[in-house]
mmCIF file of C-alpha atoms in Angstrom:
data_model
loop_
_atom_site.group_PDB
_atom_site.id
_atom_site.type_symbol
_atom_site.label_atom_id
_atom_site.label_comp_id
_atom_site.label_asym_id
_atom_site.label_seq_id
_atom_site.Cartn_x
_atom_site.Cartn_y
_atom_site.Cartn_z
ATOM 1 C CA UNK A 1 -14.257 -9.655 28.223
ATOM 2 C CA UNK A 2 -11.987 -9.521 25.118
ATOM 3 C CA UNK A 3 -10.032 -12.633 24.307
ATOM 4 C CA UNK A 4 -6.312 -11.912 23.785
ATOM 5 C CA UNK A 5 -4.859 -12.645 20.371
ATOM 6 C CA UNK A 6 -2.761 -15.823 20.504
ATOM 7 C CA UNK A 7 0.994 -15.425 20.477
ATOM 8 C CA UNK A 8 2.654 -16.224 17.151
ATOM 9 C CA UNK A 9 4.505 -19.484 16.693
ATOM 10 C CA UNK A 10 7.909 -19.005 18.312
ATOM 11 C CA UNK A 11 9.509 -21.818 16.304
ATOM 12 C CA UNK A 12 12.086 -20.525 13.838
ATOM 13 C CA UNK A 13 12.826 -22.580 10.761
ATOM 14 C CA UNK A 14 16.618 -22.729 10.349
ATOM 15 C CA UNK A 15 16.420 -21.889 6.630
ATOM 16 C CA UNK A 16 13.857 -19.081 6.862
ATOM 17 C CA UNK A 17 16.333 -16.199 6.802
ATOM 18 C CA UNK A 18 18.163 -17.656 3.818
ATOM 19 C CA UNK A 19 14.924 -18.270 1.951
ATOM 20 C CA UNK A 20 13.592 -14.740 2.557
ATOM 21 C CA UNK A 21 16.938 -13.248 1.530
ATOM 22 C CA UNK A 22 16.859 -15.259 -1.703
ATOM 23 C CA UNK A 23 13.392 -13.950 -2.468
ATOM 24 C CA UNK A 24 14.545 -10.344 -2.006
ATOM 25 C CA UNK A 25 17.395 -10.979 -4.449
ATOM 26 C CA UNK A 26 14.832 -12.265 -6.966
ATOM 27 C CA UNK A 27 12.880 -8.972 -6.820
ATOM 28 C CA UNK A 28 15.278 -7.515 -9.415
ATOM 29 C CA UNK A 29 13.926 -9.826 -12.109
ATOM 30 C CA UNK A 30 10.235 -9.182 -11.466
ATOM 31 C CA UNK A 31 7.840 -6.598 -12.926
ATOM 32 C CA UNK A 32 4.776 -5.379 -11.059
ATOM 33 C CA UNK A 33 2.015 -3.508 -12.871
ATOM 34 C CA UNK A 34 0.404 -1.032 -10.468
ATOM 35 C CA UNK A 35 -3.036 0.150 -11.563
ATOM 36 C CA UNK A 36 -4.918 2.757 -9.618
ATOM 37 C CA UNK A 37 -5.527 6.176 -8.163
ATOM 38 C CA UNK A 38 -2.656 8.635 -8.315
ATOM 39 C CA UNK A 39 -2.444 11.228 -5.545
ATOM 40 C CA UNK A 40 0.093 14.010 -5.066
ATOM 41 C CA UNK A 41 1.330 13.996 -1.470
ATOM 42 C CA UNK A 42 2.609 17.507 -0.790
ATOM 43 C CA UNK A 43 4.646 18.292 2.318
ATOM 44 C CA UNK A 44 5.219 21.904 3.357
ATOM 45 C CA UNK A 45 7.877 22.326 6.031
ATOM 46 C CA UNK A 46 8.232 25.313 8.314
ATOM 47 C CA UNK A 47 9.984 26.432 11.466
ATOM 48 C CA UNK A 48 7.902 27.734 14.355
ATOM 49 C CA UNK A 49 8.530 31.479 14.561
ATOM 50 C CA UNK A 50 5.948 32.720 17.064
ATOM 51 C CA UNK A 51 2.273 32.701 17.989
ATOM 52 C CA UNK A 52 0.042 34.932 15.893
ATOM 53 C CA UNK A 53 -1.584 37.994 17.489
ATOM 54 C CA UNK A 54 -4.538 37.582 15.137
ATOM 55 C CA UNK A 55 -5.543 34.138 16.410
ATOM 56 C CA UNK A 56 -4.148 31.468 18.751
ATOM 57 C CA UNK A 57 -2.216 29.756 15.976
ATOM 58 C CA UNK A 58 1.434 29.245 15.153
ATOM 59 C CA UNK A 59 3.231 31.368 12.580
ATOM 60 C CA UNK A 60 5.657 29.264 10.571
ATOM 61 C CA UNK A 61 8.699 30.481 8.740
ATOM 62 C CA UNK A 62 8.570 28.653 5.406
ATOM 63 C CA UNK A 63 11.373 26.199 4.774
ATOM 64 C CA UNK A 64 10.598 23.895 1.830
ATOM 65 C CA UNK A 65 7.952 22.089 -0.209
ATOM 66 C CA UNK A 66 8.207 18.482 -1.308
ATOM 67 C CA UNK A 67 5.874 16.517 -3.601
ATOM 68 C CA UNK A 68 5.917 12.709 -3.365
ATOM 69 C CA UNK A 69 3.762 10.165 -5.221
ATOM 70 C CA UNK A 70 0.850 8.959 -3.121
ATOM 71 C CA UNK A 71 -1.805 6.293 -3.621
ATOM 72 C CA UNK A 72 -0.968 3.926 -6.465
ATOM 73 C CA UNK A 73 2.081 6.075 -7.163
ATOM 74 C CA UNK A 74 3.478 5.259 -3.739
ATOM 75 C CA UNK A 75 2.953 1.544 -4.317
ATOM 76 C CA UNK A 76 4.879 1.785 -7.610
ATOM 77 C CA UNK A 77 7.649 3.800 -5.956
ATOM 78 C CA UNK A 78 7.987 1.118 -3.275
ATOM 79 C CA UNK A 79 8.270 -1.594 -5.934
ATOM 80 C CA UNK A 80 11.125 0.343 -7.546
ATOM 81 C CA UNK A 81 12.821 1.029 -4.198
ATOM 82 C CA UNK A 82 12.778 -2.691 -3.435
ATOM 83 C CA UNK A 83 14.629 -3.365 -6.672
ATOM 84 C CA UNK A 84 11.691 -4.522 -8.779
ATOM 85 C CA UNK A 85 10.551 -3.143 -12.105
ATOM 86 C CA UNK A 86 7.428 -1.013 -11.740
ATOM 87 C CA UNK A 87 4.941 -0.157 -14.479
ATOM 88 C CA UNK A 88 2.271 2.373 -13.537
ATOM 89 C CA UNK A 89 -1.184 2.919 -15.008
ATOM 90 C CA UNK A 90 -3.493 5.657 -13.804
ATOM 91 C CA UNK A 91 -4.972 9.089 -14.438
ATOM 92 C CA UNK A 92 -3.465 12.519 -13.810
ATOM 93 C CA UNK A 93 -4.614 15.997 -14.671
ATOM 94 C CA UNK A 94 -2.952 18.212 -17.255
ATOM 95 C CA UNK A 95 -2.544 20.750 -14.447
ATOM 96 C CA UNK A 96 0.477 22.006 -12.527
ATOM 97 C CA UNK A 97 -0.173 19.475 -9.775
ATOM 98 C CA UNK A 98 -0.194 16.649 -12.316
ATOM 99 C CA UNK A 99 3.093 17.829 -13.811
ATOM 100 C CA UNK A 100 4.701 18.025 -10.373
ATOM 101 C CA UNK A 101 3.387 14.587 -9.489
ATOM 102 C CA UNK A 102 4.745 12.915 -12.607
ATOM 103 C CA UNK A 103 8.074 14.720 -12.226
ATOM 104 C CA UNK A 104 8.409 13.315 -8.702
ATOM 105 C CA UNK A 105 8.608 9.683 -9.843
ATOM 106 C CA UNK A 106 11.954 7.914 -10.156
ATOM 107 C CA UNK A 107 12.929 7.599 -13.808
ATOM 108 C CA UNK A 108 13.056 3.832 -13.516
ATOM 109 C CA UNK A 109 9.242 3.641 -13.222
ATOM 110 C CA UNK A 110 7.408 3.106 -16.520
ATOM 111 C CA UNK A 111 4.726 5.827 -16.634
ATOM 112 C CA UNK A 112 3.783 5.362 -20.293
ATOM 113 C CA UNK A 113 0.273 4.232 -19.332
ATOM 114 C CA UNK A 114 -0.528 7.202 -17.120
ATOM 115 C CA UNK A 115 -3.245 9.131 -18.937
ATOM 116 C CA UNK A 116 -3.195 12.933 -18.785
ATOM 117 C CA UNK A 117 -6.573 14.660 -19.009
ATOM 118 C CA UNK A 118 -7.344 18.368 -19.190
ATOM 119 C CA UNK A 119 -10.793 17.634 -17.746
ATOM 120 C CA UNK A 120 -9.399 16.021 -14.614
ATOM 121 C CA UNK A 121 -8.038 17.718 -11.500
ATOM 122 C CA UNK A 122 -5.114 15.933 -9.883
ATOM 123 C CA UNK A 123 -5.982 15.142 -6.238
ATOM 124 C CA UNK A 124 -3.542 16.651 -3.737
ATOM 125 C CA UNK A 125 -3.082 15.993 -0.023
ATOM 126 C CA UNK A 126 -1.099 18.840 1.515
ATOM 127 C CA UNK A 127 0.449 18.230 4.915
ATOM 128 C CA UNK A 128 1.950 21.169 6.797
ATOM 129 C CA UNK A 129 4.693 20.198 9.220
ATOM 130 C CA UNK A 130 6.226 22.422 11.868
ATOM 131 C CA UNK A 131 9.097 22.154 14.281
ATOM 132 C CA UNK A 132 12.137 23.837 15.724
ATOM 133 C CA UNK A 133 15.569 24.067 14.165
ATOM 134 C CA UNK A 134 16.847 20.963 15.929
ATOM 135 C CA UNK A 135 13.601 19.053 16.465
ATOM 136 C CA UNK A 136 11.576 16.695 14.302
ATOM 137 C CA UNK A 137 8.807 18.272 12.271
ATOM 138 C CA UNK A 138 5.269 17.385 13.370
ATOM 139 C CA UNK A 139 2.188 17.477 11.155
ATOM 140 C CA UNK A 140 -0.149 20.270 12.276
ATOM 141 C CA UNK A 141 -2.809 20.226 9.561
ATOM 142 C CA UNK A 142 -3.738 18.470 6.319
ATOM 143 C CA UNK A 143 -5.524 20.110 3.409
ATOM 144 C CA UNK A 144 -7.168 17.899 0.769
ATOM 145 C CA UNK A 145 -7.854 19.283 -2.700
ATOM 146 C CA UNK A 146 -10.510 16.901 -3.916
ATOM 147 C CA UNK A 147 -11.256 16.035 -7.506
ATOM 148 C CA UNK A 148 -14.472 14.940 -9.191
ATOM 149 C CA UNK A 149 -14.704 11.476 -7.680
ATOM 150 C CA UNK A 150 -16.341 9.122 -8.436
ATOM 151 C CA UNK A 151 -15.489 9.217 -12.114
ATOM 152 C CA UNK A 152 -17.985 8.348 -14.821
ATOM 153 C CA UNK A 153 -18.110 4.593 -15.504
ATOM 154 C CA UNK A 154 -17.162 5.250 -19.123
ATOM 155 C CA UNK A 155 -13.783 6.572 -17.962
ATOM 156 C CA UNK A 156 -12.977 3.280 -16.229
ATOM 157 C CA UNK A 157 -14.197 1.256 -19.224
ATOM 158 C CA UNK A 158 -11.944 3.199 -21.614
ATOM 159 C CA UNK A 159 -9.055 2.909 -19.185
ATOM 160 C CA UNK A 160 -9.508 -0.878 -18.988
ATOM 161 C CA UNK A 161 -9.329 -1.172 -22.776
ATOM 162 C CA UNK A 162 -5.992 0.627 -22.812
ATOM 163 C CA UNK A 163 -4.465 -1.733 -20.245
ATOM 164 C CA UNK A 164 -4.383 -4.885 -22.367
ATOM 165 C CA UNK A 165 -0.880 -4.223 -23.697
ATOM 166 C CA UNK A 166 0.427 -3.526 -20.198
ATOM 167 C CA UNK A 167 -0.146 -7.135 -19.150
ATOM 168 C CA UNK A 168 2.664 -8.459 -21.348
ATOM 169 C CA UNK A 169 5.645 -9.324 -19.217
ATOM 170 C CA UNK A 170 4.206 -8.379 -15.827
ATOM 171 C CA UNK A 171 4.723 -10.868 -13.000
ATOM 172 C CA UNK A 172 2.094 -9.427 -10.638
ATOM 173 C CA UNK A 173 -0.652 -6.806 -10.700
ATOM 174 C CA UNK A 174 -1.572 -4.446 -7.863
ATOM 175 C CA UNK A 175 -4.974 -2.766 -7.945
ATOM 176 C CA UNK A 176 -4.925 0.376 -5.800
ATOM 177 C CA UNK A 177 -8.502 1.572 -5.281
ATOM 178 C CA UNK A 178 -8.688 4.759 -3.223
ATOM 179 C CA UNK A 179 -12.284 5.405 -4.280
ATOM 180 C CA UNK A 180 -12.065 7.402 -7.540
ATOM 181 C CA UNK A 181 -14.062 4.913 -9.573
ATOM 182 C CA UNK A 182 -11.135 4.309 -11.938
ATOM 183 C CA UNK A 183 -10.380 0.879 -10.472
ATOM 184 C CA UNK A 184 -13.588 -1.130 -10.259
ATOM 185 C CA UNK A 185 -14.650 -4.777 -9.860
ATOM 186 C CA UNK A 186 -15.435 -4.752 -13.600
ATOM 187 C CA UNK A 187 -11.903 -3.599 -14.419
ATOM 188 C CA UNK A 188 -10.461 -6.293 -12.141
ATOM 189 C CA UNK A 189 -12.577 -8.949 -13.884
ATOM 190 C CA UNK A 190 -11.458 -7.674 -17.295
ATOM 191 C CA UNK A 191 -7.797 -7.931 -16.297
ATOM 192 C CA UNK A 192 -8.257 -11.468 -15.002
ATOM 193 C CA UNK A 193 -10.049 -12.471 -18.212
ATOM 194 C CA UNK A 194 -7.259 -10.980 -20.321
ATOM 195 C CA UNK A 195 -4.632 -12.872 -18.319
ATOM 196 C CA UNK A 196 -6.555 -16.120 -18.709
ATOM 197 C CA UNK A 197 -6.923 -15.571 -22.466
ATOM 198 C CA UNK A 198 -3.168 -15.048 -22.721
ATOM 199 C CA UNK A 199 -2.531 -18.277 -20.793
ATOM 200 C CA UNK A 200 -1.201 -16.366 -17.788
ATOM 201 C CA UNK A 201 -3.937 -16.950 -15.230
ATOM 202 C CA UNK A 202 -1.266 -17.739 -12.622
ATOM 203 C CA UNK A 203 -0.148 -14.084 -12.472
ATOM 204 C CA UNK A 204 -1.167 -12.872 -8.972
ATOM 205 C CA UNK A 205 -3.626 -9.981 -8.802
ATOM 206 C CA UNK A 206 -3.598 -8.131 -5.475
ATOM 207 C CA UNK A 207 -6.193 -5.670 -4.229
ATOM 208 C CA UNK A 208 -6.007 -2.679 -1.909
ATOM 209 C CA UNK A 209 -9.511 -1.163 -1.800
ATOM 210 C CA UNK A 210 -10.473 1.425 0.766
ATOM 211 C CA UNK A 211 -14.260 1.355 0.385
ATOM 212 C CA UNK A 212 -15.339 -1.512 -1.913
ATOM 213 C CA UNK A 213 -13.499 -4.522 -0.552
ATOM 214 C CA UNK A 214 -16.472 -6.901 -0.643
ATOM 215 C CA UNK A 215 -17.386 -6.037 -4.245
ATOM 216 C CA UNK A 216 -14.262 -7.669 -5.704
ATOM 217 C CA UNK A 217 -14.279 -11.434 -6.198
ATOM 218 C CA UNK A 218 -11.852 -14.121 -7.275
ATOM 219 C CA UNK A 219 -8.600 -12.166 -6.997
ATOM 220 C CA UNK A 220 -5.419 -13.680 -5.616
ATOM 221 C CA UNK A 221 -5.365 -11.730 -2.377
ATOM 222 C CA UNK A 222 -6.333 -8.496 -0.651
ATOM 223 C CA UNK A 223 -4.538 -6.565 2.093
ATOM 224 C CA UNK A 224 -7.072 -4.541 4.112
ATOM 225 C CA UNK A 225 -6.184 -2.916 7.403
ATOM 226 C CA UNK A 226 -8.214 -3.777 10.471
ATOM 227 C CA UNK A 227 -10.381 -0.655 10.391
ATOM 228 C CA UNK A 228 -11.316 -1.337 6.749
ATOM 229 C CA UNK A 229 -12.301 -4.885 7.705
ATOM 230 C CA UNK A 230 -14.405 -3.642 10.613
ATOM 231 C CA UNK A 231 -16.169 -1.128 8.368
ATOM 232 C CA UNK A 232 -16.785 -3.650 5.581
ATOM 233 C CA UNK A 233 -18.192 -6.342 7.870
ATOM 234 C CA UNK A 234 -19.771 -4.124 10.533
ATOM 235 C CA UNK A 235 -17.770 -5.707 13.350
ATOM 236 C CA UNK A 236 -15.326 -4.686 16.062
ATOM 237 C CA UNK A 237 -12.111 -6.696 16.387
ATOM 238 C CA UNK A 238 -9.699 -5.034 18.819
ATOM 239 C CA UNK A 239 -8.011 -7.665 20.997
ATOM 240 C CA UNK A 240 -10.729 -10.257 20.397
ATOM 241 C CA UNK A 241 -9.060 -13.250 18.728
ATOM 242 C CA UNK A 242 -12.375 -14.920 17.929
ATOM 243 C CA UNK A 243 -13.694 -11.788 16.205
ATOM 244 C CA UNK A 244 -10.492 -11.555 14.164
ATOM 245 C CA UNK A 245 -10.723 -15.198 13.125
ATOM 246 C CA UNK A 246 -14.362 -14.886 12.113
ATOM 247 C CA UNK A 247 -13.674 -11.712 10.157
ATOM 248 C CA UNK A 248 -10.749 -13.199 8.249
ATOM 249 C CA UNK A 249 -12.687 -16.337 7.352
ATOM 250 C CA UNK A 250 -15.702 -14.258 6.309
ATOM 251 C CA UNK A 251 -13.520 -12.190 3.970
ATOM 252 C CA UNK A 252 -12.050 -15.332 2.417
ATOM 253 C CA UNK A 253 -15.519 -16.656 1.715
ATOM 254 C CA UNK A 254 -17.103 -13.426 0.492
ATOM 255 C CA UNK A 255 -14.208 -12.283 -1.720
ATOM 256 C CA UNK A 256 -13.317 -15.809 -2.896
ATOM 257 C CA UNK A 257 -9.650 -14.865 -2.577
ATOM 258 C CA UNK A 258 -6.840 -17.371 -2.311
ATOM 259 C CA UNK A 259 -5.607 -15.514 0.773
ATOM 260 C CA UNK A 260 -6.502 -12.493 2.910
ATOM 261 C CA UNK A 261 -3.864 -10.476 4.762
ATOM 262 C CA UNK A 262 -5.205 -8.200 7.504
ATOM 263 C CA UNK A 263 -2.759 -5.562 8.712
ATOM 264 C CA UNK A 264 -3.293 -4.642 12.363
ATOM 265 C CA UNK A 265 -0.934 -1.780 13.125
ATOM 266 C CA UNK A 266 0.915 -2.392 16.391
ATOM 267 C CA UNK A 267 -0.717 -5.842 16.600
ATOM 268 C CA UNK A 268 1.106 -7.055 13.488
ATOM 269 C CA UNK A 269 -0.577 -9.021 10.707
ATOM 270 C CA UNK A 270 -2.884 -11.995 10.304
ATOM 271 C CA UNK A 271 -2.850 -14.220 7.205
ATOM 272 C CA UNK A 272 -5.875 -16.316 6.289
ATOM 273 C CA UNK A 273 -5.900 -19.103 3.714
ATOM 274 C CA UNK A 274 -8.651 -21.681 3.087
ATOM 275 C CA UNK A 275 -8.166 -24.909 5.027
ATOM 276 C CA UNK A 276 -5.002 -23.583 6.681
ATOM 277 C CA UNK A 277 -4.319 -22.400 10.195
ATOM 278 C CA UNK A 278 -4.261 -18.621 10.580
ATOM 279 C CA UNK A 279 -0.739 -17.195 10.732
ATOM 280 C CA UNK A 280 -0.229 -14.351 13.238
ATOM 281 C CA UNK A 281 2.917 -12.288 12.700
ATOM 282 C CA UNK A 282 3.927 -9.730 15.374
ATOM 283 C CA UNK A 283 4.962 -6.238 14.330
ATOM 284 C CA UNK A 284 8.622 -5.918 13.421
ATOM 285 C CA UNK A 285 10.691 -3.276 15.172
ATOM 286 C CA UNK A 286 9.595 -0.701 17.710
ATOM 287 C CA UNK A 287 5.917 -0.007 18.392
ATOM 288 C CA UNK A 288 6.795 3.702 18.658
ATOM 289 C CA UNK A 289 5.465 4.555 15.215
ATOM 290 C CA UNK A 290 6.682 7.774 13.594
ATOM 291 C CA UNK A 291 4.229 7.975 10.671
ATOM 292 C CA UNK A 292 1.802 5.479 9.107
ATOM 293 C CA UNK A 293 1.324 7.539 5.928
ATOM 294 C CA UNK A 294 1.432 5.176 2.946
ATOM 295 C CA UNK A 295 2.349 2.096 4.987
ATOM 296 C CA UNK A 296 -0.363 0.060 3.278
ATOM 297 C CA UNK A 297 1.211 0.820 -0.101
ATOM 298 C CA UNK A 298 4.562 -0.469 1.156
ATOM 299 C CA UNK A 299 2.936 -3.656 2.417
ATOM 300 C CA UNK A 300 1.119 -4.495 -0.814
ATOM 301 C CA UNK A 301 4.156 -3.604 -2.966
ATOM 302 C CA UNK A 302 6.333 -5.998 -0.948
ATOM 303 C CA UNK A 303 3.627 -8.662 -0.926
ATOM 304 C CA UNK A 304 3.263 -8.420 -4.718
ATOM 305 C CA UNK A 305 6.985 -8.606 -5.431
ATOM 306 C CA UNK A 306 7.310 -11.560 -3.064
ATOM 307 C CA UNK A 307 4.550 -13.528 -4.779
ATOM 308 C CA UNK A 308 6.012 -12.618 -8.180
ATOM 309 C CA UNK A 309 9.348 -14.017 -6.989
ATOM 310 C CA UNK A 310 7.738 -17.324 -6.035
ATOM 311 C CA UNK A 311 7.035 -16.827 -2.338
ATOM 312 C CA UNK A 312 4.291 -18.648 -0.507
ATOM 313 C CA UNK A 313 1.622 -16.464 1.071
ATOM 314 C CA UNK A 314 3.254 -16.899 4.473
ATOM 315 C CA UNK A 315 6.695 -15.954 3.157
ATOM 316 C CA UNK A 316 5.207 -12.922 1.405
ATOM 317 C CA UNK A 317 3.454 -11.942 4.634
ATOM 318 C CA UNK A 318 6.684 -12.066 6.629
ATOM 319 C CA UNK A 319 8.530 -9.944 4.067
ATOM 320 C CA UNK A 320 5.660 -7.438 3.951
ATOM 321 C CA UNK A 321 5.676 -7.305 7.750
ATOM 322 C CA UNK A 322 9.378 -6.431 7.825
ATOM 323 C CA UNK A 323 8.820 -3.717 5.209
ATOM 324 C CA UNK A 324 5.807 -2.292 7.027
ATOM 325 C CA UNK A 325 7.698 -2.202 10.327
ATOM 326 C CA UNK A 326 10.539 -0.306 8.691
ATOM 327 C CA UNK A 327 8.469 2.247 6.792
ATOM 328 C CA UNK A 328 6.341 3.389 9.748
ATOM 329 C CA UNK A 329 9.538 4.486 11.476
ATOM 330 C CA UNK A 330 10.094 7.007 8.682
ATOM 331 C CA UNK A 331 8.286 10.317 8.389
ATOM 332 C CA UNK A 332 6.095 11.140 5.439
ATOM 333 C CA UNK A 333 5.284 8.992 2.424
ATOM 334 C CA UNK A 334 8.367 6.766 2.511
ATOM 335 C CA UNK A 335 9.808 3.653 0.912
ATOM 336 C CA UNK A 336 11.961 0.705 1.957
ATOM 337 C CA UNK A 337 14.976 -0.540 0.012
ATOM 338 C CA UNK A 338 15.987 -4.136 -0.634
ATOM 339 C CA UNK A 339 19.124 -3.533 1.437
ATOM 340 C CA UNK A 340 17.081 -2.323 4.420
ATOM 341 C CA UNK A 341 14.775 -5.312 4.128
ATOM 342 C CA UNK A 342 17.687 -7.754 4.000
ATOM 343 C CA UNK A 343 19.320 -6.097 7.019
ATOM 344 C CA UNK A 344 16.064 -6.270 8.975
ATOM 345 C CA UNK A 345 15.800 -10.010 8.399
ATOM 346 C CA UNK A 346 19.408 -10.534 9.450
ATOM 347 C CA UNK A 347 18.922 -8.529 12.653
ATOM 348 C CA UNK A 348 15.608 -10.071 13.717
ATOM 349 C CA UNK A 349 16.269 -12.500 16.555
ATOM 350 C CA UNK A 350 12.757 -13.937 16.241
ATOM 351 C CA UNK A 351 12.573 -14.119 12.447
#
């Protein structure tokens, strides 16, 4: 019989809200370098007109198309939305999709280290959403236009060489590995070595890797979701507190990270640090989730900015939890602002 996850500590430190609010204010002075896979998230909106006579499918009257940065681009966009300075490094095609993707970024994001290649096809995830005139649009289908992943190892090696100058002035680094082969354990090791050589080994390096979590070692922290943890370790967690504890401790040991943050959807988050008690944080807000698209990017962006601002791992976890709870209530690939985050902290009776 599954063992229920223990309830989080109900004790509220009287200065916690003030401390978290101060950290958010410090975001403005921090720069996060986001390195990783760029994906164009395309949303096509339509109004349900009728059912087709050709097949039992809906006919939609076209309304609009929107392209939003996905993958590493979404993480960078979240950094900027939270008030931080975002620098982005990645690969985009010299195709129409690549042009639309780059044009969709806020101008405040430094994209000078995004490489354009005529031999590369920009990956696109197209989501078609339908609804009535006065009702919320619901996703009915997703179409993925894949590219030639994994990339040749030489591409990642060349990319790593071009990143050395990007390390100057950054206060945190986010590695966003969606599986293209651009971000690799070798690239992560090269970045850490470059930071150490520059006397900046204290700069936190955070990892979000969908398929190769256990291949990265010695980074500051990683933020896998529960299903990624289950897949990596070959376990089932669910409501089993013992399984969760064992999994978190196993990840700490195998990745040699300073901390591991497991995001658990409606079950909240669990933070693991060596020789410290596990911190369980319940989900913020309603458990009636609107859309989880890109929520992991919001979490790691907030976590990175928090650490860059001087937060402890637990403080960074709580801020990331607020941000994650806010963003899943929004439809599509969304962001959270510093103002929204501050308001959430002020309104949380249990924070």
